[in-house]
Short mmCIF file of N, CA, C and O in Angstrom, two decimals:
data_model
loop_
_atom_site.label_atom_id
_atom_site.label_comp_id
_atom_site.label_asym_id
_atom_site.label_seq_id
_atom_site.Cartn_x
_atom_site.Cartn_y
_atom_site.Cartn_z
N MET A 6 -5.04 15.84 3.61
CA MET A 6 -5.30 15.04 4.46
C MET A 6 -6.48 14.55 4.08
O MET A 6 -7.42 15.30 4.64
N ILE A 7 -7.32 13.30 4.00
CA ILE A 7 -8.78 12.53 4.03
C ILE A 7 -8.92 12.48 4.90
O ILE A 7 -8.66 11.42 5.76
N PRO A 8 -10.18 12.97 5.56
CA PRO A 8 -11.14 12.72 7.08
C PRO A 8 -11.56 11.26 6.99
O PRO A 8 -12.06 10.98 5.92
N SER A 9 -11.51 10.48 8.16
CA SER A 9 -11.54 9.28 8.23
C SER A 9 -13.14 8.90 7.66
O SER A 9 -13.21 8.06 6.73
N LYS A 10 -14.05 9.48 7.69
CA LYS A 10 -15.41 9.30 7.14
C LYS A 10 -15.44 9.25 5.67
O LYS A 10 -16.02 8.33 5.09
N LEU A 11 -14.62 10.17 5.16
CA LEU A 11 -14.78 10.12 3.47
C LEU A 11 -13.66 9.20 3.03
O LEU A 11 -14.31 8.23 2.21
N CYS A 12 -12.84 9.02 3.80
CA CYS A 12 -12.19 7.91 3.25
C CYS A 12 -12.89 6.47 3.51
O CYS A 12 -12.63 5.51 2.55
N ALA A 13 -13.66 6.29 4.35
CA ALA A 13 -14.10 4.85 4.57
C ALA A 13 -15.26 4.90 3.26
O ALA A 13 -15.18 4.19 3.21
N ALA A 14 -15.57 6.11 3.02
CA ALA A 14 -16.70 5.98 2.14
C ALA A 14 -16.19 5.89 0.77
O ALA A 14 -16.85 5.27 -0.09
N LEU A 15 -15.09 6.18 0.59
CA LEU A 15 -14.37 6.04 -0.92
C LEU A 15 -13.95 4.25 -1.06
O LEU A 15 -14.14 3.77 -2.17
N PHE A 16 -13.62 3.86 0.15
CA PHE A 16 -13.23 2.38 0.36
C PHE A 16 -14.72 1.74 -0.56
O PHE A 16 -14.31 0.79 -0.89
N LEU A 17 -15.86 2.13 -0.32
CA LEU A 17 -17.05 1.39 -0.15
C LEU A 17 -17.52 1.71 -1.85
O LEU A 17 -18.82 0.86 -2.07
N LEU A 18 -17.03 2.55 -2.30
CA LEU A 18 -17.78 2.91 -3.90
C LEU A 18 -17.18 2.07 -4.83
O LEU A 18 -16.11 2.61 -5.46
N PRO A 19 -17.61 1.00 -5.35
CA PRO A 19 -16.69 0.56 -6.46
C PRO A 19 -16.78 1.22 -7.76
O PRO A 19 -17.39 2.12 -7.94
N GLY A 20 -15.86 1.12 -8.52
CA GLY A 20 -15.49 1.35 -9.81
C GLY A 20 -14.55 3.17 -9.82
O GLY A 20 -14.12 3.44 -10.73
N LEU A 21 -14.74 3.34 -8.90
CA LEU A 21 -13.78 4.93 -8.84
C LEU A 21 -12.38 4.16 -8.22
O LEU A 21 -11.64 3.07 -7.55
N ALA A 22 -11.33 5.10 -9.01
CA ALA A 22 -9.86 4.97 -8.75
C ALA A 22 -9.12 4.69 -7.43
O ALA A 22 -8.50 3.76 -7.31
N LEU A 23 -10.14 5.54 -6.56
CA LEU A 23 -9.37 5.23 -5.01
C LEU A 23 -10.57 4.00 -4.49
O LEU A 23 -10.35 3.42 -2.94
N SER A 24 -11.34 2.85 -5.15
CA SER A 24 -12.14 2.25 -4.61
C SER A 24 -10.93 1.20 -4.37
O SER A 24 -11.39 -0.13 -3.45
N ALA A 25 -9.86 0.44 -4.92
CA ALA A 25 -9.12 -0.65 -4.76
C ALA A 25 -8.99 -0.59 -3.38
O ALA A 25 -7.98 0.14 -2.97
N GLN A 26 -9.03 -1.86 -2.79
CA GLN A 26 -8.46 -2.23 -1.16
C GLN A 26 -8.09 -3.54 -1.47
O GLN A 26 -8.89 -4.44 -2.20
N TRP A 27 -7.81 -4.03 -0.53
CA TRP A 27 -7.49 -4.95 0.43
C TRP A 27 -8.29 -5.21 1.89
O TRP A 27 -8.36 -3.76 2.69
N ASN A 28 -9.19 -6.11 1.93
CA ASN A 28 -9.67 -6.36 3.47
C ASN A 28 -9.25 -7.32 3.97
O ASN A 28 -9.25 -8.71 3.51
N CYS A 29 -8.67 -7.22 5.39
CA CYS A 29 -8.14 -8.23 5.67
C CYS A 29 -8.43 -8.74 7.34
O CYS A 29 -8.75 -7.79 7.83
N ARG A 30 -8.63 -9.98 8.05
CA ARG A 30 -8.65 -10.15 8.97
C ARG A 30 -8.09 -11.30 9.50
O ARG A 30 -8.00 -12.26 9.04
N ASN A 31 -7.89 -11.67 11.20
CA ASN A 31 -7.32 -12.86 11.76
C ASN A 31 -8.15 -13.39 12.18
O ASN A 31 -8.21 -13.56 13.03
N GLN A 32 -9.01 -13.97 11.31
CA GLN A 32 -10.01 -15.08 11.92
C GLN A 32 -9.66 -16.16 12.96
O GLN A 32 -10.85 -16.34 13.74
N ASN A 33 -8.66 -16.50 12.90
CA ASN A 33 -8.37 -18.27 13.42
C ASN A 33 -7.42 -18.09 14.74
O ASN A 33 -7.40 -18.56 15.66
N LEU A 34 -6.84 -16.65 14.93
CA LEU A 34 -6.00 -16.54 15.88
C LEU A 34 -5.19 -15.18 15.93
O LEU A 34 -5.69 -14.05 15.26
N GLU A 35 -4.98 -14.97 17.40
CA GLU A 35 -4.52 -13.27 17.79
C GLU A 35 -2.82 -13.64 18.38
O GLU A 35 -2.91 -14.59 19.26
N VAL A 36 -2.10 -13.07 17.94
CA VAL A 36 -1.04 -13.10 18.76
C VAL A 36 -0.70 -12.13 19.11
O VAL A 36 -0.54 -10.39 18.65
N ILE A 37 -0.28 -11.66 20.25
CA ILE A 37 -0.19 -10.47 21.32
C ILE A 37 1.61 -10.32 21.32
O ILE A 37 2.19 -11.74 22.04
N CYS A 38 2.60 -9.69 20.97
CA CYS A 38 3.96 -10.19 21.97
C CYS A 38 4.49 -8.81 23.07
O CYS A 38 4.19 -7.42 22.83
N SER A 39 5.37 -9.19 23.84
CA SER A 39 6.11 -8.41 24.09
C SER A 39 7.39 -8.41 23.91
O SER A 39 7.37 -9.35 23.50
N PRO A 40 8.35 -7.82 24.28
CA PRO A 40 10.12 -7.80 24.38
C PRO A 40 10.24 -9.36 24.96
O PRO A 40 11.27 -10.38 24.07
N GLU A 41 9.71 -10.06 25.74
CA GLU A 41 10.11 -11.24 26.50
C GLU A 41 9.23 -12.53 25.85
O GLU A 41 10.10 -13.61 25.58
N LYS A 42 8.08 -12.29 25.22
CA LYS A 42 7.53 -13.60 24.74
C LYS A 42 6.51 -13.07 23.68
O LYS A 42 5.93 -12.27 24.21
N CYS A 43 6.01 -14.18 23.13
CA CYS A 43 4.90 -13.98 22.22
C CYS A 43 3.26 -15.00 22.92
O CYS A 43 4.29 -16.04 23.01
N ALA A 44 2.21 -14.27 23.00
CA ALA A 44 1.28 -15.14 23.80
C ALA A 44 -0.16 -15.48 22.36
O ALA A 44 -0.35 -14.27 22.01
N ALA A 45 -0.62 -16.39 21.85
CA ALA A 45 -1.33 -16.56 20.90
C ALA A 45 -2.72 -17.08 22.18
O ALA A 45 -2.45 -17.66 22.88
N SER A 46 -3.77 -16.74 21.07
CA SER A 46 -4.78 -16.82 21.75
C SER A 46 -5.95 -17.18 20.38
O SER A 46 -6.24 -16.74 19.25
N THR A 47 -7.02 -18.10 20.60
CA THR A 47 -8.30 -18.40 19.74
C THR A 47 -9.51 -17.95 20.46
O THR A 47 -10.24 -17.78 19.92
N SER A 48 -9.44 -17.08 21.42
CA SER A 48 -10.59 -16.48 21.52
C SER A 48 -10.24 -14.98 21.90
O SER A 48 -9.57 -14.74 22.99
N PHE A 49 -11.19 -14.30 20.75
CA PHE A 49 -10.50 -12.90 20.27
C PHE A 49 -11.93 -12.17 19.82
O PHE A 49 -12.53 -13.29 19.15
N THR A 50 -11.53 -11.23 19.55
CA THR A 50 -12.30 -10.50 18.49
C THR A 50 -11.51 -10.34 17.35
O THR A 50 -10.48 -9.73 17.20
N PRO A 51 -11.82 -10.44 16.08
CA PRO A 51 -10.86 -10.34 14.75
C PRO A 51 -10.74 -8.91 14.54
O PRO A 51 -11.13 -8.04 14.87
N MET A 52 -9.00 -8.74 13.94
CA MET A 52 -8.64 -7.51 13.76
C MET A 52 -9.39 -6.95 12.55
O MET A 52 -9.58 -8.15 11.81
N ASP A 53 -9.94 -5.88 11.92
CA ASP A 53 -10.44 -5.55 10.76
C ASP A 53 -9.35 -4.68 10.20
O ASP A 53 -9.37 -3.90 10.73
N VAL A 54 -8.53 -5.04 8.94
CA VAL A 54 -7.70 -4.39 8.42
C VAL A 54 -8.47 -3.99 6.65
O VAL A 54 -8.59 -5.27 6.09
N SER A 55 -7.86 -2.68 6.69
CA SER A 55 -8.43 -2.16 5.29
C SER A 55 -7.50 -1.39 4.80
O SER A 55 -6.84 -0.77 5.30
N ILE A 56 -6.99 -1.98 3.24
CA ILE A 56 -5.74 -1.14 2.69
C ILE A 56 -5.93 -0.63 1.50
O ILE A 56 -6.69 -1.50 0.49
N SER A 57 -5.84 0.98 1.12
CA SER A 57 -6.15 1.28 -0.08
C SER A 57 -5.15 1.15 -1.16
O SER A 57 -4.02 1.16 -0.66
N HIS A 58 -5.30 1.66 -2.51
CA HIS A 58 -3.87 1.15 -3.33
C HIS A 58 -3.19 2.35 -3.16
O HIS A 58 -1.83 2.92 -3.53
N LEU A 59 -3.83 3.73 -2.70
CA LEU A 59 -3.13 5.04 -2.04
C LEU A 59 -2.08 4.57 -0.87
O LEU A 59 -1.62 5.83 -0.55
N GLY A 60 -2.28 3.67 -0.16
CA GLY A 60 -1.35 3.53 1.11
C GLY A 60 -2.31 3.80 2.30
O GLY A 60 -1.56 3.54 3.22
N PHE A 61 -3.39 4.31 2.00
CA PHE A 61 -4.40 4.53 3.39
C PHE A 61 -4.76 2.99 4.13
O PHE A 61 -4.96 2.16 3.25
N VAL A 62 -4.80 3.35 5.24
CA VAL A 62 -4.69 1.79 6.13
C VAL A 62 -5.73 2.07 7.13
O VAL A 62 -5.80 3.62 7.83
N THR A 63 -6.92 1.27 7.53
CA THR A 63 -7.75 1.38 8.98
C THR A 63 -7.61 0.04 9.27
O THR A 63 -7.78 -0.58 8.80
N ILE A 64 -6.81 0.01 10.91
CA ILE A 64 -7.13 -1.45 11.27
C ILE A 64 -7.76 -1.23 12.55
O ILE A 64 -7.28 -0.18 13.67
N CYS A 65 -8.55 -1.43 12.72
CA CYS A 65 -9.68 -1.96 13.58
C CYS A 65 -9.19 -3.14 14.57
O CYS A 65 -9.36 -4.17 14.23
N ALA A 66 -9.75 -2.97 16.19
CA ALA A 66 -9.53 -4.04 17.31
C ALA A 66 -9.70 -3.62 18.32
O ALA A 66 -9.90 -2.39 18.63
N TYR A 67 -11.05 -4.21 18.76
CA TYR A 67 -11.63 -3.86 20.28
C TYR A 67 -12.26 -2.87 20.05
O TYR A 67 -13.33 -2.89 19.17
N SER A 68 -11.78 -1.72 20.38
CA SER A 68 -13.02 -0.81 20.88
C SER A 68 -12.25 0.72 19.91
O SER A 68 -12.92 1.62 20.22
N GLY A 69 -11.90 0.65 18.94
CA GLY A 69 -11.39 1.58 17.92
C GLY A 69 -10.79 0.88 16.90
O GLY A 69 -10.38 0.23 16.33
N CYS A 70 -10.61 1.98 16.02
CA CYS A 70 -9.33 1.89 14.94
C CYS A 70 -8.70 3.00 14.87
O CYS A 70 -8.42 3.96 15.18
N TRP A 71 -7.13 2.55 14.12
CA TRP A 71 -6.30 3.41 13.72
C TRP A 71 -6.14 3.77 12.50
O TRP A 71 -6.93 2.89 11.49
N GLU A 72 -5.91 5.04 12.05
CA GLU A 72 -6.14 5.45 10.72
C GLU A 72 -5.20 6.29 10.09
O GLU A 72 -4.91 6.81 10.99
N GLY A 73 -4.61 6.13 8.86
CA GLY A 73 -3.55 6.89 8.50
C GLY A 73 -3.04 6.48 7.03
O GLY A 73 -3.62 5.78 6.70
N LYS A 74 -2.12 6.95 6.80
CA LYS A 74 -1.61 6.90 5.66
C LYS A 74 -0.33 6.18 5.70
O LYS A 74 0.36 7.00 6.24
N GLY A 75 0.16 5.35 5.13
CA GLY A 75 1.55 4.48 5.08
C GLY A 75 2.37 4.74 3.72
O GLY A 75 1.53 5.17 2.92
N LYS A 76 3.32 4.26 3.76
CA LYS A 76 4.53 4.21 2.80
C LYS A 76 4.45 2.86 2.19
O LYS A 76 4.48 1.62 3.10
N MET A 77 4.14 3.03 0.67
CA MET A 77 4.24 1.56 -0.24
C MET A 77 4.92 0.93 -0.55
O MET A 77 5.23 1.86 -1.46
N LEU A 78 5.18 -0.33 -0.75
CA LEU A 78 5.96 -0.89 -1.52
C LEU A 78 5.85 -1.88 -1.96
O LEU A 78 5.17 -2.58 -1.71
N LYS A 79 5.79 -1.55 -3.62
CA LYS A 79 5.02 -3.30 -4.72
C LYS A 79 6.09 -3.74 -4.96
O LYS A 79 7.07 -2.94 -5.76
N SER A 80 6.37 -4.99 -5.39
CA SER A 80 7.51 -5.93 -6.00
C SER A 80 6.89 -7.04 -6.12
O SER A 80 6.48 -8.32 -5.56
N GLY A 81 6.62 -7.20 -7.13
CA GLY A 81 5.77 -8.78 -7.87
C GLY A 81 4.63 -8.70 -7.08
O GLY A 81 3.85 -8.13 -7.02
N ALA A 82 4.47 -9.81 -6.77
CA ALA A 82 3.13 -10.24 -5.76
C ALA A 82 3.02 -9.89 -4.36
O ALA A 82 2.28 -10.16 -3.70
N HIS A 83 4.26 -9.09 -4.03
CA HIS A 83 4.57 -8.41 -2.63
C HIS A 83 3.90 -6.86 -2.40
O HIS A 83 4.23 -6.31 -3.13
N LEU A 84 3.54 -6.74 -1.18
CA LEU A 84 2.92 -5.22 -1.22
C LEU A 84 2.85 -4.91 0.31
O LEU A 84 2.93 -5.96 1.19
N ILE A 85 3.67 -4.42 0.82
CA ILE A 85 4.47 -3.90 2.16
C ILE A 85 3.96 -2.49 2.13
O ILE A 85 4.32 -1.38 1.45
N ILE A 86 3.33 -2.19 3.47
CA ILE A 86 2.85 -1.14 3.90
C ILE A 86 3.61 -0.68 5.14
O ILE A 86 3.57 -1.50 5.99
N SER A 87 4.40 0.52 5.33
CA SER A 87 4.61 0.95 6.40
C SER A 87 4.10 1.71 6.97
O SER A 87 4.23 3.33 6.35
N ALA A 88 3.15 1.99 7.93
CA ALA A 88 2.41 3.18 8.44
C ALA A 88 2.88 3.44 10.03
O ALA A 88 2.30 2.85 10.75
N ASN A 89 3.53 4.70 10.36
CA ASN A 89 4.06 5.53 11.28
C ASN A 89 2.99 6.43 12.12
O ASN A 89 2.47 7.02 11.27
N LYS A 90 2.97 6.10 13.27
CA LYS A 90 1.83 6.74 14.04
C LYS A 90 0.74 7.25 13.46
O LYS A 90 -0.32 8.17 13.55
N LEU A 91 -0.05 6.10 13.48
CA LEU A 91 -1.50 5.76 13.16
C LEU A 91 -2.25 6.37 13.65
O LEU A 91 -2.29 6.62 14.96
N ARG A 92 -3.40 7.25 13.54
CA ARG A 92 -4.44 8.15 14.33
C ARG A 92 -5.52 7.24 15.03
O ARG A 92 -5.71 6.01 14.29
N TRP A 93 -5.66 7.07 16.64
CA TRP A 93 -6.22 6.04 17.18
C TRP A 93 -7.67 6.77 17.19
O TRP A 93 -8.02 7.67 17.42
N GLY A 94 -8.79 6.07 16.90
CA GLY A 94 -9.98 7.01 16.80
C GLY A 94 -11.32 5.98 18.04
O GLY A 94 -12.08 6.33 18.14
N GLY A 95 -10.41 5.37 19.02
CA GLY A 95 -11.13 5.20 20.24
C GLY A 95 -11.24 6.01 21.48
O GLY A 95 -11.24 7.19 20.71
N ALA A 96 -11.69 5.72 22.35
CA ALA A 96 -11.86 6.58 23.39
C ALA A 96 -10.87 7.54 23.76
O ALA A 96 -10.92 8.62 24.36
N SER A 97 -9.64 6.85 23.97
CA SER A 97 -8.53 7.67 24.41
C SER A 97 -7.10 7.66 23.65
O SER A 97 -6.90 6.89 22.98
N PRO A 98 -6.50 8.56 23.36
CA PRO A 98 -5.59 8.53 22.24
C PRO A 98 -4.35 7.27 22.83
O PRO A 98 -4.25 7.03 23.41
N ASN A 99 -4.29 6.52 21.34
CA ASN A 99 -3.49 5.49 21.28
C ASN A 99 -2.83 5.43 20.07
O ASN A 99 -2.87 4.27 19.13
N PRO A 100 -1.91 6.05 19.42
CA PRO A 100 -1.34 6.40 18.21
C PRO A 100 -0.52 4.83 18.54
O PRO A 100 0.13 4.70 19.42
N ALA A 101 -0.36 4.56 17.02
CA ALA A 101 0.59 3.30 16.83
C ALA A 101 0.89 2.92 15.41
O ALA A 101 0.73 4.15 14.37
N SER A 102 2.59 2.67 15.29
CA SER A 102 2.76 2.32 13.79
C SER A 102 2.68 0.62 13.45
O SER A 102 2.88 -0.06 14.45
N PHE A 103 2.54 0.77 12.13
CA PHE A 103 2.39 -0.92 11.71
C PHE A 103 2.87 -1.30 10.27
O PHE A 103 3.48 -0.57 9.69
N ILE A 104 3.21 -2.32 10.05
CA ILE A 104 3.68 -2.57 8.86
C ILE A 104 2.99 -3.84 8.23
O ILE A 104 2.53 -4.93 9.54
N ILE A 105 2.69 -3.90 7.27
CA ILE A 105 1.81 -4.91 6.76
C ILE A 105 2.39 -5.29 5.58
O ILE A 105 2.84 -4.88 4.75
N ALA A 106 2.69 -7.05 5.68
CA ALA A 106 3.41 -7.33 4.52
C ALA A 106 2.08 -8.15 3.69
O ALA A 106 1.52 -9.31 4.22
N LEU A 107 1.71 -8.39 2.73
CA LEU A 107 0.92 -8.87 1.77
C LEU A 107 1.45 -9.52 0.68
O LEU A 107 1.96 -9.28 -0.37
N ASP A 108 1.03 -10.89 0.55
CA ASP A 108 1.31 -11.77 -0.62
C ASP A 108 0.18 -12.18 -1.25
O ASP A 108 -0.83 -12.87 -0.96
N LYS A 109 0.25 -11.19 -2.83
CA LYS A 109 -1.10 -11.56 -3.39
C LYS A 109 -1.52 -12.96 -4.07
O LYS A 109 -2.36 -13.15 -4.73
N VAL A 110 -0.28 -13.89 -4.06
CA VAL A 110 -0.42 -14.84 -4.47
C VAL A 110 -1.68 -15.66 -3.71
O VAL A 110 -2.44 -16.32 -4.48
N ASP A 111 -1.18 -15.78 -2.53
CA ASP A 111 -2.33 -17.08 -1.54
C ASP A 111 -3.31 -16.02 -0.70
O ASP A 111 -4.04 -16.18 -0.20
N ASN A 112 -3.03 -14.44 -0.96
CA ASN A 112 -3.98 -13.87 0.00
C ASN A 112 -3.71 -13.33 1.79
O ASN A 112 -4.43 -13.34 1.93
N VAL A 113 -2.35 -13.84 1.88
CA VAL A 113 -1.96 -14.27 2.85
C VAL A 113 -1.36 -13.13 3.51
O VAL A 113 -0.20 -12.36 2.41
N ALA A 114 -1.61 -12.37 4.95
CA ALA A 114 -0.57 -11.22 4.74
C ALA A 114 -0.57 -11.36 6.35
O ALA A 114 -0.59 -12.10 6.86
N VAL A 115 0.75 -10.61 6.65
CA VAL A 115 1.21 -10.52 8.17
C VAL A 115 1.23 -9.14 8.91
O VAL A 115 1.40 -8.02 8.13
N ILE A 116 0.86 -8.69 10.04
CA ILE A 116 0.95 -7.68 10.61
C ILE A 116 1.87 -7.47 12.13
O ILE A 116 2.13 -8.69 12.74
N LYS A 117 2.36 -6.58 11.58
CA LYS A 117 2.92 -5.96 13.13
C LYS A 117 2.75 -4.39 13.45
O LYS A 117 3.06 -3.64 12.82
N GLY A 118 2.55 -4.50 15.07
CA GLY A 118 2.06 -3.24 15.66
C GLY A 118 1.20 -3.44 16.84
O GLY A 118 0.73 -4.28 16.96
N ALA A 119 1.59 -2.28 17.84
CA ALA A 119 0.70 -2.41 18.89
C ALA A 119 1.12 -3.34 19.48
O ALA A 119 -0.31 -3.96 20.04
N ASN A 120 1.93 -4.25 19.37
CA ASN A 120 2.07 -5.56 20.50
C ASN A 120 1.12 -6.42 19.67
O ASN A 120 1.43 -7.95 20.06
N PHE A 121 1.01 -6.21 18.52
CA PHE A 121 0.32 -7.53 17.65
C PHE A 121 1.18 -8.11 16.65
O PHE A 121 2.18 -7.27 16.11
N ALA A 122 1.20 -9.40 16.34
CA ALA A 122 2.35 -10.15 15.89
C ALA A 122 1.42 -11.39 14.98
O ALA A 122 1.86 -11.87 15.45
N MET A 123 0.97 -11.16 13.55
CA MET A 123 -0.11 -11.99 13.26
C MET A 123 -0.36 -12.22 11.81
O MET A 123 -0.43 -11.08 11.13
N PRO A 124 -0.70 -13.06 11.29
CA PRO A 124 -0.92 -13.77 10.05
C PRO A 124 -2.86 -13.14 9.86
O PRO A 124 -3.47 -13.06 10.52
N LEU A 125 -3.28 -12.75 8.55
CA LEU A 125 -4.46 -12.21 8.19
C LEU A 125 -4.65 -12.81 7.07
O LEU A 125 -3.75 -13.12 5.88
N ILE A 126 -6.08 -13.03 6.82
CA ILE A 126 -6.02 -13.89 5.33
C ILE A 126 -7.28 -12.76 4.56
O ILE A 126 -7.93 -11.87 5.51
N CYS A 127 -6.68 -12.04 3.36
CA CYS A 127 -7.23 -10.82 2.96
C CYS A 127 -8.17 -11.36 1.79
O CYS A 127 -7.94 -12.49 1.23
N THR A 128 -9.12 -10.55 1.46
CA THR A 128 -9.86 -10.83 0.20
C THR A 128 -9.66 -8.87 -0.70
O THR A 128 -9.86 -8.14 0.05
N PRO A 129 -9.53 -9.20 -1.91
CA PRO A 129 -9.78 -8.31 -2.67
C PRO A 129 -10.85 -7.43 -3.04
O PRO A 129 -11.68 -7.95 -2.90
N ARG A 130 -10.53 -6.32 -2.90
CA ARG A 130 -12.32 -5.36 -3.21
C ARG A 130 -12.00 -4.17 -4.44
O ARG A 130 -11.32 -3.73 -4.30
N GLY A 131 -12.60 -4.26 -4.85
CA GLY A 131 -12.27 -3.31 -6.22
C GLY A 131 -11.16 -3.29 -6.74
O GLY A 131 -10.56 -4.23 -6.85
N GLN A 132 -11.03 -2.59 -8.02
CA GLN A 132 -9.62 -2.30 -9.02
C GLN A 132 -9.69 -1.30 -9.23
O GLN A 132 -10.17 -0.33 -9.92
N ALA A 133 -8.14 -0.68 -8.92
CA ALA A 133 -7.80 0.83 -9.48
C ALA A 133 -7.60 0.72 -11.00
O ALA A 133 -7.06 -0.33 -11.52
N SER A 134 -7.69 1.80 -11.49
CA SER A 134 -7.34 2.46 -12.79
C SER A 134 -5.77 1.66 -13.23
O SER A 134 -5.15 3.06 -13.17
N GLY A 135 -5.72 0.97 -13.79
CA GLY A 135 -4.25 0.57 -14.37
C GLY A 135 -3.09 0.30 -13.38
O GLY A 135 -2.34 0.20 -13.57
N ASP A 136 -3.87 0.52 -11.85
CA ASP A 136 -2.70 0.17 -10.65
C ASP A 136 -2.23 -1.13 -10.91
O ASP A 136 -1.48 -1.85 -10.45
N GLY A 137 -3.42 -2.26 -10.83
CA GLY A 137 -2.97 -3.75 -10.33
C GLY A 137 -2.62 -4.08 -9.32
O GLY A 137 -2.13 -4.88 -8.60
N LEU A 138 -3.11 -3.25 -7.68
CA LEU A 138 -2.95 -3.28 -6.55
C LEU A 138 -3.10 -4.89 -6.36
O LEU A 138 -2.45 -5.18 -5.56
#
């Protein structure tokens, strides 16, 4: 397991095989769902999501971040990551599971987990050696 600070440092170093990643944000909308309903808000702090070509994800919302590694599925222009029991880096333990689906044609993703269910706009960062993430 790569420590979170080392993982974050690897995300920031361009040119390394580990540097390929996507950074995603929900700039316009936050959607929170319960079993009964979903509610949208336009007054919120955007979530910050990073995805590496190895399946490491960091999902930051409000007072902390979930971090860990998920299982990746690549099919054409689609990238799907299922990340279970991500560690919470905030004040109190709050592990969560997420699924992220990214369409690399238009750089739009959707994220579902920890009661969030919403679209994200993504930007590619770096390039993996021969990976083509």
